[in-house]
Amino acid sequence: MMLNMKASPEARTTSSSSSSPSRSIVTAEKAFSFISKGWSEVRSSAGADLQLIKNRANSFKNRADRELENFLNSASRSPFAVPTITASATTTPAEIDFVKKLRPKLTEIRRAYSSPDFKWSQWSPKPKNRIDLSAIKNAIVSEVEDEEEDEGQRFRRWRTVRFKETAARDEWQFGELWEPIRALKARLREFEHKSSSSSSLPSDIFEGIKNSEFVEKLKSSLRSIGKESNGAKMQEVPPFDVPELLAYLVRQSSPFLDQLGIKRDISDKIVENLCSKRKNQLLLRSLPAGESSIIEADNVTDELDIRIASVLQSTGHCYEGGFWSDSTKQEFADGKRHVAIVTTASLPWMTGTAVNPLFRAAYLAKSAKQNVTLLVPWLCRSDQELVYPNSLTFNSPEEQELYMRNWLEERVGFKADFNISFYPGKFSKARRSIIPAGDTTQFISSKEADIAILEEPEHLNWYHHGKRWTDKFNHVVGIVHTNYLEYIKREKNGALQAFLVKHINNWVTRAYCHKVLRLSAATQDLPKSVICNVHGVNPKFLRIGEKVAEERERGQQAFSKGAYFLGKMVWAKGYKELIDLLAKYKNDLDGFKLDVFGNGEDAYEVKSMAQRLNLNVSFMKGRDHADDSLHGYKVFINPSISDVLCTATAEALAMGKFVICADHPSNEFFSAFPNCLTYKTPEDFVAKVKEAMANEPQPLTPEQMYRLSWEAATQRFMEYSDLDKVLTSNAHSGRIDGKALKKSISLPNLMDMVDGGLAFGHYCLTGNEFLRLCSGAIPGTRDYDKEHCRDLHLLPPQVENPIYGW
């Protein structure tokens, strides 16, 4: 029928396009006759189906009548004609009499049922609560009479009839079962009616009823008042004025102003001046009168953020991300956050980026407020032989993890509960560092991607080709360990390379970090960065210092040796400055002897230079700074100006020794300790050496020891990285009228858009192998290789990240 109905528009189209009126009339008549014929066929087919159903129902009824008639006739002819149920069963006269008595009633029922005027109401027992079935009868009659009624309406009416029939049947069969429930409901209604109309109830019940009514009225009135007050507050928020818009524009344009030579502190002053005229009214305009004492904001920037958020909230605007942003970040409602620490080196390589992140993970996990994972590079066997000392190698990541945990527990004195994972890495001989291979972010699962701490973020992201850190993690903090510009300037064409590396470091840290911590002012001034020493010393060195102080209190000689220097034997680690000072003032330092401990790539050249200049220097193999053979030295000399924050200097101070170092930003943190002697000129260096050799160092006070500890360093890290605010979910909120209010995170941020564009551009460039090789990358480090797949049990890169459409 649907196909037939679709023919009508075609017929009308044909008739409208015809040029002759008579022809169109003929076409319309043919179409109408065709539709009528189709409708007649459908009606005749439906009538035949109904007749077939009726015939089958009559056949079934006749067969049932015959079976019943045969049963009754057999019972009346002979008592032995009733079949037995089992072999042992016998028919009693009582059963035969029952069948004879039942026969007249069954015959009467059969005749009444066969009659067209049959009604169930004549035979069903009348319940106490009668149900009127006349509506059912009327519905059936109207359904039979109206054959052309809509099929959907007929089905709904039939469903209603069936429901009523079922209800009537249940009422007839189970009426006695439902009777106690009806009686209970009736009693409850009667009690409720009496309690509401009678005054003879106990006073407490009556007062309870009155109080409940009063409470309901009070609730409804409070709801209406709350809605009115909220509506009034929404209407009372005024729009932005010109100074506020200019202040927000200047703050968002700070990256461009920085490129033009306008520093961030200058742009902050401009914002403060624009907001100073309305500082007392900045948030008051968004509040009713008399509530100024409730406002809580840290500074003008926070006030501006909250002001913008209040205006956006009043308009109902909600910003869900821009072109570059990814909204698939995890939210952790159970209060247990996840911190992933990613570094560029691992033990047994005794370098700062291997040791300090290990201690940071242990002390962050010690608080048990967050789950911690340390992600370190895994080197293949050939690279391990080049990097790890004393020919120490590992066959599996599990062996190296066990070594790291044993080394750590011997020094911290407690069992650290954190995870250690590995990512593929390759050692670069030219850069003397480990470069990640593949996408490092994939080795932190999406369920644990909450907070990321990138140790040396510029190093990790030079050739990073993968997911953006700030897209996968809710908060990303970078910690700068190394002054790469100082190292590069010492190489061939160093000035040009340093210029390029400076801008690349700005690029990657801005694109991949929310905040950057610089250990000292000796590092490059990076975007989003603050200066703070977030490193501590090994607790073992503090215990050595306590032991030295106890020996001195007992009158014993704590230091029996003179001066020493310890560090990796490469020219950039201060060996050039040290040899120059000793050679220039060899006569002034007559009788002064220096012991040097270290191994490195430039060891042969350093030793040759010292022998050629006939310096009083003894060279020994490198060893742990906590080794017993180093406890007796009184003076530690470190002339390096390439370090960011020398770990050996902090360890020497913790052991109660004198430290002689340059007056340099890298040593600013140590200069506050009385045993730290800084020099500004070569002549001053000679004077400090004589002073240290002629005197005894002062014992450290408990406050000074705490400043050097990892507990204090962890506390500083939590504060300066905003991690304490992030862990309590207060990093982007202000408070107005005691309620938390999100800042302008709901507003499109120009700075975030710029950072997203930089990240996208970096991703495109690092995906080209030719450009990677031109910039100094190790060949084949865009993805990990087969050896990494075997050691770390990884799928091949072609399977992990398939490329379609060749």
Coordinates of N, CA and C in Angstrom, one line a residue, residues 200-269:
S200 N -9.4 16.3 69.6 CA -9.2 15.5 70.8 C -7.9 14.7 70.8
L201 N -7.1 14.9 69.7 CA -5.8 14.2 69.7 C -4.8 14.8 70.7
P202 N -3.8 14.0 71.0 CA -2.8 14.6 72.0 C -2.1 15.8 71.4
S203 N -1.7 16.7 72.3 CA -1.2 18.0 71.8 C 0.0 17.9 71.0
D204 N 0.9 16.9 71.4 CA 2.2 16.8 70.7 C 2.0 16.3 69.2
I205 N 1.0 15.4 69.0 CA 0.7 15.0 67.6 C 0.1 16.1 66.8
F206 N -0.8 16.9 67.4 CA -1.4 18.0 66.7 C -0.4 19.1 66.4
E207 N 0.5 19.4 67.3 CA 1.5 20.4 67.1 C 2.5 19.9 66.0
G208 N 2.7 18.6 66.0 CA 3.6 18.1 64.9 C 3.1 18.3 63.6
I209 N 1.7 18.0 63.4 CA 1.1 18.2 62.2 C 1.1 19.7 61.8
K210 N 0.9 20.6 62.8 CA 0.9 22.0 62.5 C 2.3 22.5 62.1
N211 N 3.3 21.9 62.9 CA 4.7 22.3 62.6 C 5.1 21.8 61.2
S212 N 4.7 20.6 60.8 CA 5.1 20.1 59.5 C 4.5 21.0 58.4
E213 N 3.2 21.5 58.6 CA 2.7 22.4 57.6 C 3.4 23.7 57.6
F214 N 3.8 24.2 58.7 CA 4.5 25.4 58.8 C 5.9 25.3 58.2
V215 N 6.6 24.2 58.4 CA 7.9 24.0 57.8 C 7.8 23.9 56.3
E216 N 6.8 23.3 55.7 CA 6.6 23.2 54.3 C 6.4 24.6 53.7
K217 N 5.6 25.4 54.4 CA 5.4 26.8 53.9 C 6.6 27.6 53.9
L218 N 7.4 27.4 55.0 CA 8.6 28.1 55.2 C 9.6 27.8 54.1
K219 N 9.7 26.4 53.8 CA 10.6 26.0 52.7 C 10.3 26.6 51.4
S220 N 9.0 26.6 51.1 CA 8.6 27.2 49.8 C 8.9 28.7 49.7
S221 N 8.7 29.4 50.8 CA 8.9 30.8 50.8 C 10.4 31.1 50.6
L222 N 11.3 30.2 51.3 CA 12.7 30.4 51.2 C 13.2 30.2 49.8
R223 N 12.6 29.1 49.1 CA 13.0 28.9 47.8 C 12.7 30.0 46.9
S224 N 11.5 30.6 47.0 CA 11.2 31.7 46.2 C 12.1 32.9 46.4
I225 N 12.4 33.2 47.7 CA 13.3 34.3 48.1 C 14.7 34.0 47.5
G226 N 15.2 32.8 47.5 CA 16.5 32.5 47.0 C 16.5 32.7 45.5
K227 N 15.5 32.3 44.8 CA 15.4 32.5 43.3 C 15.4 34.0 43.0
E228 N 14.7 34.8 43.8 CA 14.6 36.2 43.5 C 16.0 36.9 43.8
S229 N 16.6 36.4 44.9 CA 17.9 37.0 45.2 C 19.0 36.7 44.2
N230 N 18.9 35.4 43.7 CA 19.9 35.0 42.7 C 19.7 35.8 41.4
G231 N 18.4 36.0 41.1 CA 18.1 36.8 39.9 C 18.6 38.2 40.1
A232 N 18.4 38.8 41.3 CA 18.8 40.1 41.5 C 20.3 40.3 41.4
K233 N 21.0 39.3 42.0 CA 22.5 39.3 41.9 C 23.0 39.2 40.5
M234 N 22.3 38.3 39.7 CA 22.7 38.2 38.3 C 22.5 39.5 37.5
Q235 N 21.5 40.2 37.9 CA 21.2 41.5 37.2 C 22.1 42.6 37.7
E236 N 22.7 42.5 39.0 CA 23.4 43.5 39.5 C 24.9 43.6 39.1
V237 N 25.4 42.5 38.4 CA 26.7 42.4 37.9 C 26.9 43.4 36.7
P238 N 27.6 44.5 36.8 CA 27.8 45.4 35.7 C 28.7 44.9 34.7
P239 N 28.7 45.4 33.5 CA 29.6 45.0 32.4 C 31.0 45.5 32.7
F240 N 31.9 45.1 31.8 CA 33.3 45.6 31.9 C 33.4 47.0 31.5
D241 N 34.3 47.7 32.2 CA 34.6 49.1 31.7 C 35.9 49.1 31.0
V242 N 36.3 50.3 30.4 CA 37.5 50.3 29.6 C 38.8 50.0 30.3
P243 N 39.0 50.5 31.5 CA 40.3 50.1 32.2 C 40.4 48.6 32.4
E244 N 39.3 47.9 32.8 CA 39.4 46.5 33.0 C 39.7 45.8 31.7
L245 N 39.1 46.2 30.6 CA 39.4 45.5 29.3 C 40.8 45.7 28.9
L246 N 41.3 47.0 29.1 CA 42.7 47.2 28.8 C 43.7 46.4 29.6
A247 N 43.3 46.3 30.9 CA 44.2 45.6 31.8 C 44.2 44.1 31.4
Y248 N 43.1 43.5 31.1 CA 43.1 42.1 30.7 C 43.8 41.9 29.4
L249 N 43.6 42.9 28.4 CA 44.3 42.8 27.1 C 45.8 42.9 27.3
V250 N 46.3 43.7 28.2 CA 47.8 43.8 28.4 C 48.3 42.6 29.0
R251 N 47.6 42.0 30.0 CA 48.0 40.8 30.7 C 48.1 39.6 29.7
Q252 N 47.1 39.5 28.8 CA 47.0 38.4 27.9 C 48.1 38.6 26.8
S253 N 48.5 39.8 26.5 CA 49.5 40.1 25.5 C 50.9 40.1 26.0
S254 N 51.1 39.7 27.2 CA 52.5 39.7 27.8 C 53.5 38.9 26.9
P255 N 53.1 37.7 26.3 CA 54.1 37.0 25.5 C 54.6 37.9 24.3
F256 N 53.7 38.6 23.6 CA 54.1 39.5 22.5 C 54.9 40.7 23.0
L257 N 54.5 41.2 24.2 CA 55.3 42.3 24.7 C 56.7 41.9 25.2
D258 N 56.8 40.7 25.6 CA 58.1 40.1 26.0 C 59.0 40.0 24.8
Q259 N 58.5 39.6 23.7 CA 59.3 39.6 22.4 C 59.7 40.9 22.0
L260 N 58.9 42.0 22.3 CA 59.2 43.3 21.9 C 60.2 44.0 22.9
G261 N 60.6 43.3 23.9 CA 61.5 43.9 24.9 C 60.9 44.4 26.1
I262 N 59.5 44.3 26.3 CA 58.8 44.8 27.5 C 58.7 43.6 28.4
K263 N 59.4 43.7 29.5 CA 59.5 42.6 30.5 C 58.1 42.4 31.2
R264 N 58.0 41.2 31.8 CA 56.8 40.9 32.4 C 56.5 41.8 33.6
D265 N 57.5 42.2 34.4 CA 57.2 43.0 35.5 C 56.7 44.4 35.1
I266 N 57.1 44.9 33.9 CA 56.6 46.1 33.4 C 55.1 46.0 33.1
S267 N 54.8 44.9 32.4 CA 53.4 44.7 32.0 C 52.5 44.5 33.2
D268 N 53.1 43.9 34.3 CA 52.3 43.7 35.5 C 52.0 45.1 36.2
K269 N 53.0 45.9 36.1 CA 52.8 47.3 36.7 C 51.7 48.1 35.9

